[in-house]
XYZ file of C-alpha atoms in Angstrom:
787
model
C 12.883 -29.163 7.798
C 11.292 -26.474 5.628
C 11.284 -26.240 1.863
C 14.634 -25.334 0.267
C 14.500 -22.574 -2.327
C 17.895 -23.400 -3.860
C 18.416 -21.750 -7.238
C 14.870 -20.724 -8.116
C 15.422 -18.079 -10.766
C 13.902 -14.629 -11.139
C 11.850 -13.144 -13.935
C 12.777 -9.764 -15.475
C 10.232 -6.959 -15.557
C 9.628 -4.189 -18.024
C 12.154 -1.383 -18.123
C 11.379 1.797 -16.248
C 12.562 5.151 -17.532
C 12.587 7.211 -14.356
C 13.151 10.507 -16.167
C 9.776 10.227 -17.915
C 7.546 11.366 -15.096
C 4.284 10.545 -16.823
C 5.353 6.900 -17.095
C 6.420 6.447 -13.490
C 4.029 8.554 -11.486
C 5.164 12.117 -10.875
C 2.579 14.674 -9.784
C 1.127 14.761 -13.289
C 0.023 11.141 -12.902
C -2.626 12.292 -10.452
C -4.495 14.040 -13.253
C -7.634 12.228 -14.324
C -6.845 9.079 -16.221
C -7.826 8.165 -19.756
C -10.769 5.906 -20.512
C -9.868 2.253 -20.031
C -6.935 3.038 -17.729
C -6.268 2.170 -14.079
C -4.598 3.891 -11.158
C -3.551 2.764 -7.696
C -4.141 5.276 -4.917
C -0.967 4.904 -2.872
C -1.331 5.826 0.804
C 1.381 8.405 1.499
C 1.184 9.411 5.150
C 2.592 6.279 6.755
C 6.227 5.638 5.884
C 7.345 2.144 6.855
C 11.006 2.284 5.784
C 13.604 4.599 4.261
C 16.921 4.234 2.402
C 19.364 6.452 0.519
C 22.115 6.560 -2.049
C 24.257 9.481 -3.217
C 21.420 11.052 -5.243
C 18.101 9.878 -3.865
C 16.163 9.210 -0.688
C 13.736 6.290 -1.059
C 10.618 6.101 1.104
C 8.594 2.904 1.346
C 4.870 3.333 1.916
C 2.460 0.490 2.514
C 1.731 0.157 -1.208
C 4.266 2.277 -3.056
C 7.731 3.803 -3.145
C 8.686 7.478 -3.420
C 11.993 8.421 -4.980
C 13.203 11.916 -3.977
C 16.073 13.537 -5.858
C 18.226 15.404 -3.353
C 19.347 18.126 -5.778
C 16.292 18.747 -7.976
C 13.778 17.794 -5.226
C 11.794 15.943 -7.875
C 9.458 13.301 -6.469
C 8.616 10.117 -8.327
C 6.099 7.547 -7.148
C 6.388 3.892 -8.072
C 3.711 1.300 -7.406
C 2.156 -1.809 -8.907
C 0.663 0.193 -11.790
C 3.933 1.566 -13.142
C 6.768 -0.831 -12.502
C 6.807 -2.513 -9.104
C 5.876 -6.167 -9.168
C 3.609 -6.232 -6.125
C 1.406 -4.342 -3.694
C 2.219 -4.380 0.012
C 5.802 -3.405 0.866
C 7.477 -4.503 4.075
C 11.160 -3.489 3.821
C 13.681 -1.698 1.614
C 17.482 -1.731 1.573
C 20.056 0.093 -0.549
C 22.982 -2.116 -1.518
C 25.933 0.279 -1.842
C 28.141 -2.459 -3.295
C 26.098 -3.048 -6.442
C 24.216 0.289 -6.187
C 20.798 -1.336 -6.252
C 17.681 -0.927 -4.145
C 16.016 -4.059 -2.766
C 12.288 -4.037 -2.012
C 10.691 -6.740 0.105
C 6.975 -7.436 0.223
C 4.636 -8.947 2.777
C 4.007 -11.947 0.507
C 7.731 -12.715 0.119
C 8.198 -11.117 -3.273
C 11.446 -9.224 -3.931
C 12.179 -6.444 -6.414
C 15.630 -5.125 -7.251
C 15.596 -1.587 -8.644
C 18.546 -0.583 -10.803
C 19.089 2.644 -12.718
C 16.767 1.822 -15.590
C 14.749 -1.260 -14.725
C 13.135 -3.367 -12.033
C 14.175 -7.013 -11.711
C 11.705 -9.273 -9.949
C 12.853 -12.209 -7.807
C 9.584 -14.074 -7.098
C 10.960 -17.371 -5.786
C 9.813 -16.927 -2.184
C 6.369 -15.700 -3.212
C 5.909 -18.653 -5.574
C 7.237 -21.268 -3.150
C 5.001 -23.794 -1.407
C 5.982 -22.574 2.049
C 2.972 -22.382 4.359
C 2.321 -19.411 6.579
C 3.645 -15.873 6.301
C 6.517 -15.146 3.882
C 7.013 -11.510 4.851
C 10.440 -9.966 4.171
C 11.527 -8.259 7.401
C 15.044 -7.091 6.589
C 17.873 -7.335 4.041
C 21.543 -7.630 4.983
C 24.496 -7.702 2.565
C 27.600 -9.714 3.466
C 30.265 -10.591 0.896
C 28.715 -11.845 -2.315
C 25.367 -12.690 -0.710
C 22.225 -10.770 0.126
C 20.502 -12.210 3.187
C 16.744 -11.733 3.680
C 15.220 -12.206 7.134
C 11.690 -13.517 6.638
C 8.812 -14.771 8.745
C 9.849 -18.383 8.088
C 13.654 -18.266 7.960
C 16.668 -16.718 6.241
C 16.867 -16.661 2.444
C 20.191 -16.227 0.644
C 20.070 -14.322 -2.641
C 22.818 -14.251 -5.277
C 22.779 -10.559 -6.304
C 24.669 -11.212 -9.550
C 22.472 -14.019 -10.839
C 19.265 -12.806 -9.150
C 18.505 -16.256 -7.838
C 17.957 -17.915 -4.496
C 21.077 -19.713 -3.298
C 19.803 -21.373 -0.150
C 17.324 -21.148 2.733
C 18.110 -21.454 6.439
C 15.542 -22.448 9.076
C 16.885 -21.575 12.566
C 13.441 -22.121 14.142
C 12.121 -24.661 11.619
C 9.668 -21.982 10.565
C 8.056 -21.767 14.001
C 9.129 -18.150 14.665
C 9.844 -15.230 12.336
C 13.356 -13.926 11.887
C 12.853 -10.234 12.578
C 16.478 -9.178 12.046
C 19.949 -10.538 11.413
C 23.600 -9.555 11.337
C 26.940 -11.292 10.874
C 29.891 -11.056 13.269
C 33.044 -13.125 13.597
C 31.897 -15.527 10.856
C 28.684 -16.199 12.714
C 25.125 -15.382 11.650
C 23.042 -13.865 14.429
C 19.330 -14.411 13.763
C 16.875 -12.583 16.015
C 13.353 -13.844 16.658
C 10.739 -12.188 18.911
C 11.820 -14.429 21.804
C 15.413 -15.589 21.205
C 18.732 -15.009 19.459
C 20.040 -17.879 17.325
C 23.651 -18.324 16.214
C 24.917 -20.300 13.240
C 28.479 -20.552 11.902
C 29.083 -19.513 8.302
C 30.047 -22.510 6.223
C 28.197 -24.989 8.429
C 26.480 -27.398 6.033
C 23.708 -27.894 8.621
C 22.484 -24.278 8.466
C 19.464 -25.172 6.293
C 18.117 -27.163 9.263
C 17.482 -26.145 12.839
C 20.261 -28.548 13.915
C 22.785 -26.064 12.524
C 21.775 -23.394 15.028
C 22.088 -22.835 18.772
C 20.243 -20.463 21.058
C 22.568 -17.708 22.244
C 22.750 -18.100 26.059
C 23.718 -14.429 26.490
C 20.229 -13.285 25.517
C 17.338 -14.280 27.803
C 14.320 -16.021 26.285
C 11.205 -13.857 26.553
C 7.586 -14.562 27.359
C 6.047 -11.186 28.308
C 8.110 -9.014 25.954
C 9.624 -9.318 22.472
C 12.783 -8.544 20.548
C 12.202 -6.183 17.645
C 15.494 -5.233 15.971
C 19.252 -5.654 16.083
C 22.120 -3.410 14.973
C 25.869 -4.037 14.711
C 27.922 -0.862 15.247
C 31.629 -1.415 14.682
C 31.859 -4.844 16.347
C 29.280 -4.217 19.052
C 25.815 -5.776 18.733
C 22.727 -4.067 20.182
C 19.249 -5.576 20.509
C 15.957 -3.757 21.075
C 13.664 -5.406 23.611
C 10.048 -4.197 23.440
C 7.869 -4.262 26.536
C 4.103 -4.636 26.582
C 3.874 -1.442 28.639
C 4.413 1.925 26.981
C 7.794 3.502 27.691
C 9.419 0.400 29.215
C 11.567 -0.637 26.244
C 15.236 -1.453 26.704
C 18.379 -1.888 24.621
C 20.766 -4.781 25.292
C 24.464 -4.682 24.409
C 26.040 -8.081 23.850
C 29.266 -8.827 25.673
C 31.521 -11.889 25.131
C 29.709 -13.985 27.751
C 26.643 -11.973 28.792
C 24.717 -8.803 28.054
C 24.457 -5.425 29.693
C 21.679 -2.862 29.570
C 22.521 0.060 27.323
C 20.431 2.467 29.388
C 22.107 5.806 28.793
C 18.845 7.312 27.590
C 16.134 8.667 29.862
C 13.636 6.289 31.403
C 10.158 6.037 29.973
C 11.284 5.949 26.334
C 9.104 4.170 23.758
C 11.770 2.886 21.368
C 10.694 2.026 17.824
C 13.900 0.891 16.143
C 17.687 0.928 16.117
C 19.938 2.159 13.319
C 23.441 3.541 12.918
C 25.530 6.142 11.117
C 29.162 7.221 11.318
C 29.871 4.135 13.479
C 27.457 5.364 16.140
C 24.254 3.857 17.499
C 20.926 5.569 16.731
C 18.054 4.984 19.134
C 14.789 5.875 17.370
C 11.974 6.578 19.795
C 8.632 8.329 20.014
C 9.567 11.988 19.589
C 13.323 11.429 19.912
C 16.326 10.647 17.686
C 19.286 9.862 19.928
C 22.815 9.038 18.742
C 25.447 7.504 21.041
C 29.102 6.613 20.755
C 30.335 3.222 21.944
C 30.869 4.579 25.428
C 27.261 5.586 25.838
C 27.875 9.312 25.351
C 25.005 11.158 23.679
C 26.612 12.921 20.701
C 23.537 13.965 18.651
C 19.847 14.403 19.304
C 16.674 15.693 17.710
C 13.649 16.011 19.961
C 9.999 16.618 19.135
C 9.871 19.280 21.842
C 12.396 21.467 20.012
C 11.300 20.578 16.482
C 7.660 21.383 17.188
C 6.334 18.158 15.675
C 5.659 14.749 17.181
C 7.022 11.804 15.217
C 7.319 8.044 15.423
C 10.339 6.967 13.354
C 10.116 3.517 11.832
C 13.596 3.969 10.326
C 16.225 6.665 9.767
C 19.038 7.431 7.323
C 21.607 10.204 7.658
C 23.079 12.085 4.700
C 26.689 13.147 4.309
C 25.789 16.690 5.409
C 24.274 15.373 8.627
C 20.618 15.707 7.648
C 18.454 13.035 9.200
C 15.602 11.552 7.173
C 13.044 9.488 9.065
C 10.235 7.224 7.899
C 7.505 8.564 10.135
C 4.479 6.516 11.123
C 2.134 9.502 10.971
C 3.237 11.895 8.209
C 5.521 10.024 5.786
C 9.157 11.056 5.312
C 10.472 13.915 7.442
C 13.724 15.770 6.758
C 15.280 16.820 10.076
C 17.766 19.688 9.794
C 19.837 19.986 12.924
C 17.893 19.815 16.141
C 15.445 22.641 15.568
C 14.128 22.499 12.002
C 12.249 19.999 9.878
C 10.445 19.596 6.562
C 7.616 17.208 5.725
C 8.305 15.747 2.292
C 4.750 14.897 1.312
C 3.268 13.303 -1.789
C -0.403 13.492 -2.847
C -2.429 10.463 -1.809
C -4.824 9.068 0.773
C -3.353 9.083 4.283
C -3.624 5.380 5.080
C -4.262 2.149 3.258
C -7.431 1.556 5.281
C -10.627 1.761 3.216
C -14.030 0.221 3.914
C -16.975 2.101 2.396
C -17.500 5.031 0.028
C -19.972 7.583 -1.246
C -19.806 10.024 -4.130
C -21.806 13.145 -4.845
C -21.170 16.290 -6.903
C -17.479 15.629 -7.500
C -16.670 14.593 -3.917
C -15.604 11.036 -3.039
C -15.894 10.299 0.685
C -14.319 7.183 2.230
C -14.803 5.617 5.664
C -11.651 3.941 6.959
C -12.893 1.499 9.591
C -13.240 -2.242 9.552
C -15.462 -4.928 11.040
C -14.087 -8.436 11.364
C -16.588 -11.172 12.159
C -19.046 -8.536 13.447
C -16.431 -7.144 15.842
C -14.644 -3.782 15.666
C -11.087 -3.506 14.437
C -10.641 -0.400 16.643
C -9.241 1.633 13.755
C -9.318 5.356 14.464
C -8.243 6.750 11.105
C -11.448 8.680 10.471
C -12.527 9.480 6.937
C -10.895 10.636 3.690
C -12.118 13.011 0.971
C -10.993 13.043 -2.656
C -12.054 16.097 -4.644
C -10.463 17.901 -7.625
C -7.593 15.402 -7.481
C -6.760 16.433 -3.895
C -6.915 14.292 -0.771
C -7.882 15.484 2.709
C -8.759 13.645 5.892
C -9.918 13.933 9.485
C -9.315 11.679 12.459
C -9.190 12.054 16.234
C -5.977 14.098 15.970
C -7.391 16.718 13.602
C -11.064 17.026 14.532
C -11.481 18.529 17.985
C -14.927 17.005 18.565
C -13.421 13.494 18.286
C -10.587 14.078 20.701
C -10.898 12.346 24.040
C -13.941 10.236 23.135
C -14.241 6.520 22.382
C -14.963 6.708 18.664
C -13.589 4.124 16.246
C -14.348 1.961 13.203
C -15.861 4.364 10.704
C -17.803 1.897 8.567
C -20.053 3.975 6.322
C -20.264 7.484 4.924
C -22.690 9.655 2.943
C -22.473 13.031 1.195
C -25.563 15.249 1.491
C -26.838 15.882 -2.077
C -28.552 19.086 -0.931
C -25.346 20.356 0.700
C -22.183 18.543 -0.453
C -20.154 20.289 2.261
C -21.994 18.086 4.777
C -20.790 14.523 5.246
C -22.244 11.937 7.629
C -20.070 9.091 8.870
C -21.203 6.137 10.977
C -19.343 3.809 13.335
C -19.658 0.782 15.537
C -18.613 2.489 18.765
C -19.973 4.519 21.666
C -20.521 7.425 19.247
C -22.234 5.920 16.205
C -22.845 9.044 14.100
C -20.977 12.217 13.235
C -22.142 14.909 10.825
C -19.195 16.924 9.556
C -19.168 20.386 8.062
C -16.190 20.060 5.728
C -16.178 23.787 4.986
C -15.179 24.793 8.532
C -13.860 21.408 9.711
C -16.315 20.948 12.568
C -18.813 18.253 13.418
C -21.730 17.198 15.588
C -21.378 13.858 17.351
C -24.438 11.745 18.202
C -25.141 8.850 20.537
C -28.221 7.589 22.386
C -28.283 10.741 24.551
C -28.963 13.198 21.719
C -30.492 11.012 19.011
C -32.822 8.049 18.642
C -29.968 5.686 17.783
C -30.019 2.803 20.249
C -27.131 0.931 21.801
C -26.467 -2.630 20.755
C -28.322 -5.257 22.735
C -24.965 -6.988 23.157
C -24.505 -4.705 26.155
C -21.034 -3.469 25.224
C -21.981 0.212 25.362
C -21.603 0.654 21.579
C -24.141 1.361 18.868
C -24.027 -0.249 15.436
C -24.745 2.333 12.735
C -23.979 0.035 9.826
C -25.102 2.409 7.060
C -26.021 6.055 6.550
C -27.727 7.613 3.549
C -29.220 10.984 2.683
C -32.459 11.012 0.707
C -33.182 13.497 -2.074
C -34.652 16.004 0.421
C -31.596 15.960 2.675
C -33.036 13.783 5.464
C -30.366 11.520 6.947
C -31.286 7.855 7.405
C -29.305 5.648 9.781
C -29.371 1.850 9.800
C -29.227 0.976 13.495
C -28.377 -2.718 13.742
C -28.820 -4.934 16.772
C -31.705 -2.767 17.989
C -35.472 -3.150 18.067
C -35.990 -0.157 15.731
C -33.347 -0.552 13.027
C -34.407 2.401 10.881
C -33.762 5.922 12.214
C -34.026 9.278 10.462
C -32.708 12.722 11.276
C -34.965 15.165 9.467
C -33.762 18.384 7.904
C -35.249 20.283 10.879
C -32.922 18.295 13.216
C -35.741 16.237 14.732
C -35.465 12.454 14.990
C -37.743 9.486 14.451
C -37.234 5.720 14.722
C -39.279 3.046 12.931
C -40.419 -0.420 13.886
C -39.938 -2.619 10.818
C -41.631 -5.718 12.225
C -40.648 -8.477 14.615
C -38.397 -10.190 12.069
C -36.236 -7.043 11.751
C -35.617 -6.539 15.457
C -32.190 -7.110 16.944
C -30.593 -8.255 13.694
C -27.085 -7.678 12.394
C -27.666 -5.184 9.584
C -25.273 -4.418 6.736
C -26.404 -2.289 3.758
C -29.139 0.222 3.031
C -30.441 1.918 -0.140
C -33.242 4.365 -0.992
C -35.173 3.684 -4.192
C -36.675 6.190 -6.633
C -39.976 6.240 -4.731
C -38.082 7.000 -1.498
C -38.730 3.542 -0.046
C -36.027 2.277 2.317
C -34.399 -1.115 1.800
C -31.889 -2.656 4.190
C -29.991 -5.917 4.346
C -29.291 -8.357 7.161
C -26.852 -11.214 7.457
C -29.377 -13.848 8.513
C -32.899 -12.632 7.723
C -32.747 -11.421 4.157
C -33.917 -8.021 2.973
C -36.354 -5.565 4.566
C -38.272 -2.773 2.861
C -40.027 0.170 4.496
C -42.535 2.549 2.843
C -43.356 5.560 4.978
C -46.414 6.644 3.030
C -47.457 10.263 2.618
C -45.044 11.659 5.206
C -42.303 10.574 7.550
C -44.204 11.906 10.567
C -47.370 9.831 10.150
C -46.652 6.129 10.645
C -50.308 5.138 10.320
C -50.019 4.425 6.571
C -46.529 2.934 6.683
C -45.852 -0.518 5.209
C -42.941 -2.910 5.552
C -41.920 -6.144 3.893
C -39.371 -8.896 4.444
C -37.839 -10.787 1.498
C -36.057 -14.037 2.303
C -34.888 -17.110 0.442
C -38.278 -18.749 0.865
C -40.137 -19.771 -2.316
C -43.126 -17.551 -1.471
C -41.398 -14.800 0.510
C -38.848 -13.357 -1.883
C -36.967 -16.290 -3.438
C -33.593 -14.666 -2.736
C -30.499 -16.765 -3.497
C -29.575 -16.526 0.198
C -30.740 -14.866 3.412
C -27.312 -13.234 3.725
C -27.849 -10.060 1.675
C -24.540 -8.355 0.982
C -25.215 -5.708 -1.713
C -28.026 -3.389 -2.827
C -28.377 -1.000 -5.771
C -31.212 0.843 -7.503
C -30.778 1.203 -11.264
C -31.910 3.960 -13.612
C -35.229 2.176 -14.193
C -35.972 2.005 -10.469
C -35.286 -1.730 -10.209
C -33.659 -3.083 -7.045
C -30.596 -5.294 -7.575
C -29.902 -7.571 -4.639
C -26.545 -9.248 -4.079
C -26.067 -12.140 -1.674
C -23.307 -14.544 -0.723
C -24.826 -17.000 -3.248
C -25.583 -14.891 -6.320
C -27.882 -11.988 -7.155
C -31.538 -11.301 -7.994
C -33.654 -8.341 -9.138
C -36.847 -6.916 -7.643
C -38.487 -5.287 -10.651
C -41.396 -3.447 -9.030
C -40.353 -2.276 -5.602
C -43.357 -0.182 -4.619
C -46.012 -2.756 -5.594
C -44.216 -5.457 -3.625
C -45.435 -3.911 -0.346
C -49.038 -4.842 -1.101
C -48.457 -7.987 -3.171
C -49.584 -11.396 -2.016
C -47.280 -14.215 -0.962
C -45.157 -15.334 -3.874
C -46.088 -12.298 -5.983
C -43.233 -10.121 -4.750
C -40.404 -12.558 -5.406
C -37.114 -11.257 -6.714
C -36.116 -12.728 -10.065
C -32.854 -14.428 -10.941
C -31.541 -13.837 -14.450
C -31.037 -16.957 -16.519
C -29.052 -17.539 -19.707
C -28.597 -20.574 -21.920
C -25.025 -21.846 -22.015
C -23.927 -24.922 -23.959
C -27.475 -26.259 -23.933
C -27.996 -25.673 -20.216
C -29.941 -22.922 -18.456
C -27.809 -21.240 -15.806
C -28.046 -18.258 -13.487
C -25.820 -15.321 -14.450
C -22.771 -15.375 -12.118
C -24.127 -18.559 -10.520
C -23.581 -18.636 -6.773
C -20.838 -15.977 -6.697
C -20.501 -14.028 -3.459
C -21.551 -10.505 -4.470
C -20.055 -7.843 -2.192
C -21.321 -4.685 -3.905
C -23.239 -3.479 -6.970
C -22.772 -0.158 -8.739
C -24.891 1.193 -11.608
C -23.133 3.332 -14.222
C -24.477 6.066 -16.497
C -25.397 3.493 -19.141
C -27.499 1.538 -16.598
C -24.980 -1.297 -16.690
C -24.232 -3.191 -13.494
C -20.765 -3.497 -11.979
C -20.658 -6.527 -9.688
C -17.981 -6.744 -7.004
C -17.229 -10.225 -5.728
C -15.366 -11.987 -2.989
C -12.736 -13.978 -4.867
C -13.768 -13.499 -8.510
C -12.850 -9.858 -9.082
C -15.075 -7.344 -10.849
C -17.782 -8.165 -13.419
C -19.594 -5.733 -15.732
C -23.084 -6.823 -16.790
C -25.329 -5.367 -19.479
C -28.212 -3.148 -18.371
C -30.605 -6.119 -18.122
C -27.973 -8.349 -16.530
C -28.119 -11.025 -19.219
C -24.661 -10.452 -20.697
C -21.197 -10.382 -19.126
C -19.466 -7.501 -20.916
C -16.167 -7.605 -19.017
C -14.561 -9.370 -16.110
C -11.534 -7.890 -14.404
C -9.323 -10.012 -12.164
C -5.820 -9.530 -10.804
C -4.693 -12.115 -13.351
C -6.001 -10.340 -16.485
C -5.933 -6.653 -15.483
C -4.447 -4.071 -13.125
C -6.979 -4.972 -10.432
C -4.803 -5.579 -7.371
C -7.009 -8.179 -5.674
C -9.991 -10.378 -6.501
C -11.507 -9.651 -3.082
C -13.536 -6.440 -3.304
C -15.273 -4.647 -0.428
C -16.966 -1.667 -2.036
C -17.552 0.173 -5.329
C -18.435 3.777 -6.047
C -18.481 5.577 -9.374
C -17.795 9.216 -10.092
C -20.798 9.542 -12.372
C -19.480 12.757 -13.885
C -16.295 11.182 -15.235
C -17.082 7.454 -15.217
C -14.143 6.636 -12.934
C -15.013 3.598 -10.823
C -13.338 3.480 -7.392
C -12.729 -0.018 -6.051
C -11.878 -0.889 -2.447
C -10.087 -4.232 -2.175
C -8.447 -6.032 0.704
C -5.118 -4.741 -0.691
C -6.062 -1.077 -1.067
C -7.870 1.372 -3.342
C -7.693 1.363 -7.140
C -9.815 3.033 -9.778
C -10.704 2.349 -13.387
C -12.050 4.897 -15.834
C -14.985 3.237 -17.527
C -16.613 4.175 -20.816
C -19.876 5.334 -19.191
C -20.998 8.414 -17.273
C -24.192 10.239 -16.402
C -25.753 12.072 -19.323
C -25.914 15.800 -19.926
C -29.161 16.593 -21.708
C -28.186 20.191 -22.559
C -24.554 19.405 -23.506
C -23.178 21.992 -21.078
C -20.271 19.748 -19.983
C -19.371 18.168 -23.324
C -15.667 17.517 -23.847
C -13.464 15.403 -26.082
C -10.156 13.995 -24.820
C -7.337 13.542 -25.505
C -7.366 16.421 -27.952
C -5.202 16.646 -29.932
C -4.425 12.966 -30.325
C -0.647 12.868 -30.530
C 1.572 10.426 -32.453
C 1.852 6.989 -30.867
C -1.349 7.260 -28.799
C -3.087 3.863 -28.753
C -5.875 4.503 -26.258
C -9.504 5.520 -26.640
C -10.727 8.957 -27.678
C -13.554 9.856 -25.311
C -16.637 11.993 -25.948
C -18.243 12.860 -22.617
C -21.157 15.017 -21.471
C -23.768 14.069 -24.082
C -27.356 12.822 -23.925
C -28.218 9.378 -22.598
C -28.096 6.556 -25.160
C -27.116 8.867 -28.029
C -26.114 7.755 -31.492
C -22.619 9.091 -32.110
C -20.964 9.554 -35.480
C -17.464 10.692 -36.412
C -16.991 12.286 -39.848
C -14.207 14.066 -41.666
C -14.658 17.724 -42.549
C -16.168 16.686 -45.891
C -18.933 14.808 -44.087
C -17.734 11.281 -44.871
C -18.648 8.760 -42.143
C -15.589 7.481 -40.286
C -17.081 5.736 -37.257
C -20.378 5.277 -35.427
C -21.408 3.970 -32.011
C -23.949 4.445 -29.206
C -23.130 6.164 -25.931
C -23.089 4.487 -22.535
C -25.065 7.078 -20.617
C -23.267 10.318 -21.385
C -20.019 8.819 -22.722
C -18.960 7.396 -26.071
C -15.508 6.241 -27.175
C -13.689 5.999 -30.489
C -10.547 3.946 -31.070
C -9.242 6.261 -33.797
C -10.068 3.813 -36.573
C -12.411 3.760 -39.507
C -15.389 1.445 -39.750
C -13.194 -1.006 -41.709
C -10.607 -1.110 -38.905
C -7.902 1.004 -40.539
C -6.346 3.931 -38.674
C -7.353 7.411 -39.725
C -4.903 9.875 -41.196
C -3.853 13.146 -39.602
C -6.612 15.727 -39.733
C -9.638 17.291 -38.099
C -12.641 15.060 -37.359
C -16.136 16.182 -36.394
C -18.288 14.474 -33.756
C -22.078 14.388 -34.103
C -24.693 13.006 -31.703
C -28.432 12.428 -31.848
C -31.008 10.709 -29.678
C -33.139 8.047 -31.304
C -35.922 10.572 -31.812
C -33.865 13.713 -32.426
C -31.871 15.311 -35.202
C -28.098 15.273 -35.383
C -26.024 17.858 -33.596
C -22.325 18.623 -33.794
C -20.856 18.469 -30.285
C -17.140 18.686 -30.900
C -14.110 18.043 -33.003
C -10.815 16.273 -32.472
C -7.430 16.750 -34.088
C -5.472 13.602 -34.902
C -1.711 13.887 -35.473
C 0.052 10.808 -36.797
C-alpha cells in the first residue's frame, strides 16, 4: 500500500491584491525591472487548461496563470514571482460551490485562489511518495475535492485545506488520469483500465477496495485519456497510436458502445460538457452532442480560418466558447465563424536551451539534447527586444517548412548587423542564418557549406555552437567530424580547419572567441582546444592549435569534460568543467609555451585554516562576465554564484531556497550588458535578475538615474547607470554635503537611499557625482526623494 496523506495541513501564502496590477503582473510588469529584482518569463502561447466563473476566464500556461476579466477585458498574470506557490502547472478547476480556483502542479503542489489570497496545500509535494506526483484533474463531490494524480486519488477537505485521505486503485503502478462519481461509486480512469470503488468502503485506501470495470476493455496498443459524466451518462476517450483513429466509448449498464456520431479520422484531444451536452474537442473541431448523438453545435477550423488544438474548453452563459489552445493560448470562439486570440506578452514556449545578446537583442534557441541525442523539438528560436517577444519555427518561416530541421541548440547575433541571427541544430540542416528584418533565412547543410555530417551515420550534422567574431565572420563548431572548426566569411566563402588528431570526431559543446580572435572550443571527453589562425583566415601555414586536458603538464584542468567558457574584460579565459573551474591567464602565449607552461590555474582561498579551491568540484554549466568584470557561475544543482573579478571572493549565491531563482539546475546565462539584467535558463524555465553591474559609458551619453523620483515607501535600490568603468560615485545634498559614496560595477552604481551612517535621507533633491581614479569629479544626475 502507498503512503497515506491523512490530515497533512496546508500553509497560507501572502495575500494578493488583484486590483493592484503592478503587484500581480499586468502589462506594466513587463517594463524593465529594478536593480536587485527578479522576473519569471511566463510562456504564453501554449494553454494547457482553462476555467471560468461569473467574472473571469482563467487560462493555465505551463508556468503561469492568466486571469481575464470578461467585462473590463483586463488581463492579469500570476506566476511564482507574484503569488503562486510553484512553477509548472498541470491542471486548474473552478469550484462553483465555494467560488475558489484550484491549481494543480506537476510536482503535486496545490494552490487554492480565493478573492484576495492564495492558499497553498503542499502536502502531496512534501510527501515521501516516490515517482511522479502530478495533479491530472480535480473533481468536487459533496464536501470533498478529489484530485486525480499520477499515483492515486487524493481527497482534500476544502474547508480546512487539508488532506483527508489517499486512495490507491493501482497501488501507484498507473496514473489516475481522470475520475468521476456515479451512483455512489468512484470511477477512476488509468491509461489502460477503468477502476470502480464504492463510496464509504473502508478499503478504498488500498487496491483491495477497487475492482476493474469489466465493461471497459484493457488496452495495450492504445490508451484512455479522459472521462466525462453528462447527466448520468459516462463517456471515455480512447486514444489510438495512429493519427485520427481516436474513439469515444459510452458506458452502458453491462457493456459499452462506440459513440461514433462524429466523422471518421478525427484526432480527439479531450472531452468536456456544457448545458448537459457532450463536447468532443478535436484537432480543428469543437463538436457538441445531445444524449442521442445529435450534433447540436459546432465550430470548425475551416470556417473560423484558424487551426486549433483544444486542450480544454469552457462555455459562457452567452454561448461563447473559450478554448485552451495548444498553439496560441486562449481563443475566444464567437459562434461558428468568428474568433479572437486573447494573447499575453511572453515567450511562446517554455523550451529554452542557449542564448546570445547583442545591441539590445536577446536571442534564444529552443532545442534540447539529452544524452547526446536530439529531443526533436521544432520550436525554433525566440527574440526579446524592447520588452517584446517574437519567434519563428517551421510554421512561420517558409524556408523551414517541409524539411527535417529540429533541435535548435545554439544561436548568435551578428555584432556588425544585429538584424542577422545565426542558429545551429543537430539535424539534417545544421545552420540557418535569419534576416529578422524581412523574416527570411538561408539554410545550410553539407551540400552548400563545409559543415560535415556526423560520423554516426544518421544523416545529421552536429553544429553545437555558433559565434560571430568582431568582423562579422560566422564560426561554426562542427562536432563529430574530422574538421570541427568551420567559418563562413563575410564574403560568403567557407573554410574548415583541422585542429589536430585529438580534436577529430569528438562530441563538442561550447565555443568562445577571445580578444585576440583565437578560437577556443570544449569537448566532453578531451578537454579544451584552442586555434590561432595567424595573420589571416585564408593562410593556414602559420596557424597554431593547442589541447588543454586534465594532465599535469597539458593544461591541469579540473576535468576533461569542459562545460563552460568565458573571456573576461582582461582577456583571461575562464574554463568551467563538471568538477570545478580554472583560468587561463595568457591565452595567446599558451600556443607556443612548453609542456606544463600553459596550464590553467585554479583559484585557491584559505578557509578555516585549510586551503581550498573556490567552488570546489562544483559542476559549472556556464560562466558570464558582467560590466564590472565579475564572474557569474551557473551550476548544476547549486544555483547561481557571483564571484569577484579575480574569482577569489563569493559575493552572492542565489538558490531556489534563498531567492526567486526557480531551480538550482541552470543551463545557460546571458547578460544584457546595457541594463545589467542577467537572463537565466533553468530546467524549469527562464528567469532574469537585474544585477548592479553593466557595461560602462565613457562619454556618459546613456546616463540615467532610476527610480526618479523615489516615492514614499520605496525600499529598493536607486540605480545610477551609464557611467565610466570603475568610477567613484558620490551623492551629496544641494549644499554639497556628502551623503553616500561607492564605486561602480562597470557602468552601474547603486544607492540604498541612506546616509553613510545608515540613516534614511529626508525628502529633497540629491546630486550624483562621478569620477575615475585619475579624473576630476563630474555631476551626472540628480534624484528627488519623497518621504
